[in-house]
């Protein structure tokens, strides 16, 4: 996946029965943590173009100083 800071590894799967949507999990190469996910359109369908981002989620994690 291309980002303003460079390329990040993504693991993806294309679902032809879901209109060719591709789901990708984005991984931080330094830590191996999942830092996001996105859905892409792999074909022109339902008004979306090829490789158009349908949804994007960012995940931020941190360590709490105490347990709840």
PDB file of C-alpha atoms in Angstrom:
ATOM      1  CA  UNK A   1       0.000   0.000   0.000  1.00  0.00           C
ATOM      2  CA  UNK A   2       1.370   3.432  -0.930  1.00  0.00           C
ATOM      3  CA  UNK A   3       1.277   6.131   1.773  1.00  0.00           C
ATOM      4  CA  UNK A   4       2.776   9.633   2.017  1.00  0.00           C
ATOM      5  CA  UNK A   5       5.526   8.121   4.226  1.00  0.00           C
ATOM      6  CA  UNK A   6       6.330   5.251   1.824  1.00  0.00           C
ATOM      7  CA  UNK A   7       5.066   1.767   1.060  1.00  0.00           C
ATOM      8  CA  UNK A   8       3.487  -0.458   3.721  1.00  0.00           C
ATOM      9  CA  UNK A   9       2.846  -4.204   3.476  1.00  0.00           C
ATOM     10  CA  UNK A  10      -0.775  -5.261   3.054  1.00  0.00           C
ATOM     11  CA  UNK A  11      -2.376  -8.704   3.084  1.00  0.00           C
ATOM     12  CA  UNK A  12      -5.447  -8.910   0.871  1.00  0.00           C
ATOM     13  CA  UNK A  13      -8.156 -11.111  -0.569  1.00  0.00           C
ATOM     14  CA  UNK A  14     -10.486 -10.402  -3.501  1.00  0.00           C
ATOM     15  CA  UNK A  15     -14.084 -11.596  -3.170  1.00  0.00           C
ATOM     16  CA  UNK A  16     -15.676 -12.011  -6.615  1.00  0.00           C
ATOM     17  CA  UNK A  17     -19.092 -12.752  -5.078  1.00  0.00           C
ATOM     18  CA  UNK A  18     -19.002  -9.332  -3.354  1.00  0.00           C
ATOM     19  CA  UNK A  19     -18.719  -7.389  -6.601  1.00  0.00           C
ATOM     20  CA  UNK A  20     -14.958  -7.813  -6.833  1.00  0.00           C
ATOM     21  CA  UNK A  21     -14.212  -6.084  -3.531  1.00  0.00           C
ATOM     22  CA  UNK A  22     -10.695  -6.527  -2.184  1.00  0.00           C
ATOM     23  CA  UNK A  23     -10.177  -6.451   1.591  1.00  0.00           C
ATOM     24  CA  UNK A  24      -6.669  -5.595   2.805  1.00  0.00           C
ATOM     25  CA  UNK A  25      -5.098  -5.640   6.271  1.00  0.00           C
ATOM     26  CA  UNK A  26      -2.245  -3.113   6.599  1.00  0.00           C
ATOM     27  CA  UNK A  27       0.760  -4.054   8.762  1.00  0.00           C
ATOM     28  CA  UNK A  28       3.436  -1.862  10.387  1.00  0.00           C
ATOM     29  CA  UNK A  29       6.730  -3.382   9.170  1.00  0.00           C
ATOM     30  CA  UNK A  30       8.634  -2.173  12.250  1.00  0.00           C
ATOM     31  CA  UNK A  31       6.362  -3.816  14.838  1.00  0.00           C
ATOM     32  CA  UNK A  32       4.293  -6.357  12.906  1.00  0.00           C
ATOM     33  CA  UNK A  33       1.107  -4.827  14.363  1.00  0.00           C
ATOM     34  CA  UNK A  34      -2.052  -4.364  12.313  1.00  0.00           C
ATOM     35  CA  UNK A  35      -2.443  -0.601  11.830  1.00  0.00           C
ATOM     36  CA  UNK A  36      -5.425  -0.502   9.506  1.00  0.00           C
ATOM     37  CA  UNK A  37      -7.626  -2.058   6.893  1.00  0.00           C
ATOM     38  CA  UNK A  38      -9.256  -0.968   3.662  1.00  0.00           C
ATOM     39  CA  UNK A  39     -11.756  -2.141   1.062  1.00  0.00           C
ATOM     40  CA  UNK A  40     -11.051  -1.584  -2.646  1.00  0.00           C
ATOM     41  CA  UNK A  41     -13.109  -1.994  -5.807  1.00  0.00           C
ATOM     42  CA  UNK A  42     -11.212  -4.202  -8.274  1.00  0.00           C
ATOM     43  CA  UNK A  43     -13.570  -3.535 -11.168  1.00  0.00           C
ATOM     44  CA  UNK A  44     -15.831  -0.715 -12.341  1.00  0.00           C
ATOM     45  CA  UNK A  45     -19.154  -1.608 -10.705  1.00  0.00           C
ATOM     46  CA  UNK A  46     -21.932   0.152  -8.746  1.00  0.00           C
ATOM     47  CA  UNK A  47     -20.549   3.582  -9.716  1.00  0.00           C
ATOM     48  CA  UNK A  48     -17.056   2.879  -8.347  1.00  0.00           C
ATOM     49  CA  UNK A  49     -13.929   2.807 -10.514  1.00  0.00           C
ATOM     50  CA  UNK A  50     -11.098   0.291 -10.615  1.00  0.00           C
ATOM     51  CA  UNK A  51      -8.862   0.404  -7.478  1.00  0.00           C
ATOM     52  CA  UNK A  52     -11.117   2.996  -5.841  1.00  0.00           C
ATOM     53  CA  UNK A  53     -11.004   2.935  -2.023  1.00  0.00           C
ATOM     54  CA  UNK A  54     -14.449   2.063  -0.637  1.00  0.00           C
ATOM     55  CA  UNK A  55     -13.543   2.256   3.065  1.00  0.00           C
ATOM     56  CA  UNK A  56     -10.449   2.854   5.169  1.00  0.00           C
ATOM     57  CA  UNK A  57      -9.886   2.278   8.897  1.00  0.00           C
ATOM     58  CA  UNK A  58      -6.830   3.285  10.951  1.00  0.00           C
ATOM     59  CA  UNK A  59      -5.983   1.483  14.200  1.00  0.00           C
ATOM     60  CA  UNK A  60      -3.877   3.051  16.955  1.00  0.00           C
ATOM     61  CA  UNK A  61      -2.707   1.068  19.975  1.00  0.00           C
ATOM     62  CA  UNK A  62      -0.931   2.102  23.166  1.00  0.00           C
ATOM     63  CA  UNK A  63      -0.028   0.639  26.546  1.00  0.00           C
ATOM     64  CA  UNK A  64      -1.991   1.902  29.562  1.00  0.00           C
ATOM     65  CA  UNK A  65       0.027   2.781  32.671  1.00  0.00           C
ATOM     66  CA  UNK A  66      -2.407   0.838  34.924  1.00  0.00           C
ATOM     67  CA  UNK A  67      -4.988  -1.886  34.480  1.00  0.00           C
ATOM     68  CA  UNK A  68      -8.669  -0.888  34.706  1.00  0.00           C
TER      69      UNK A  68
END
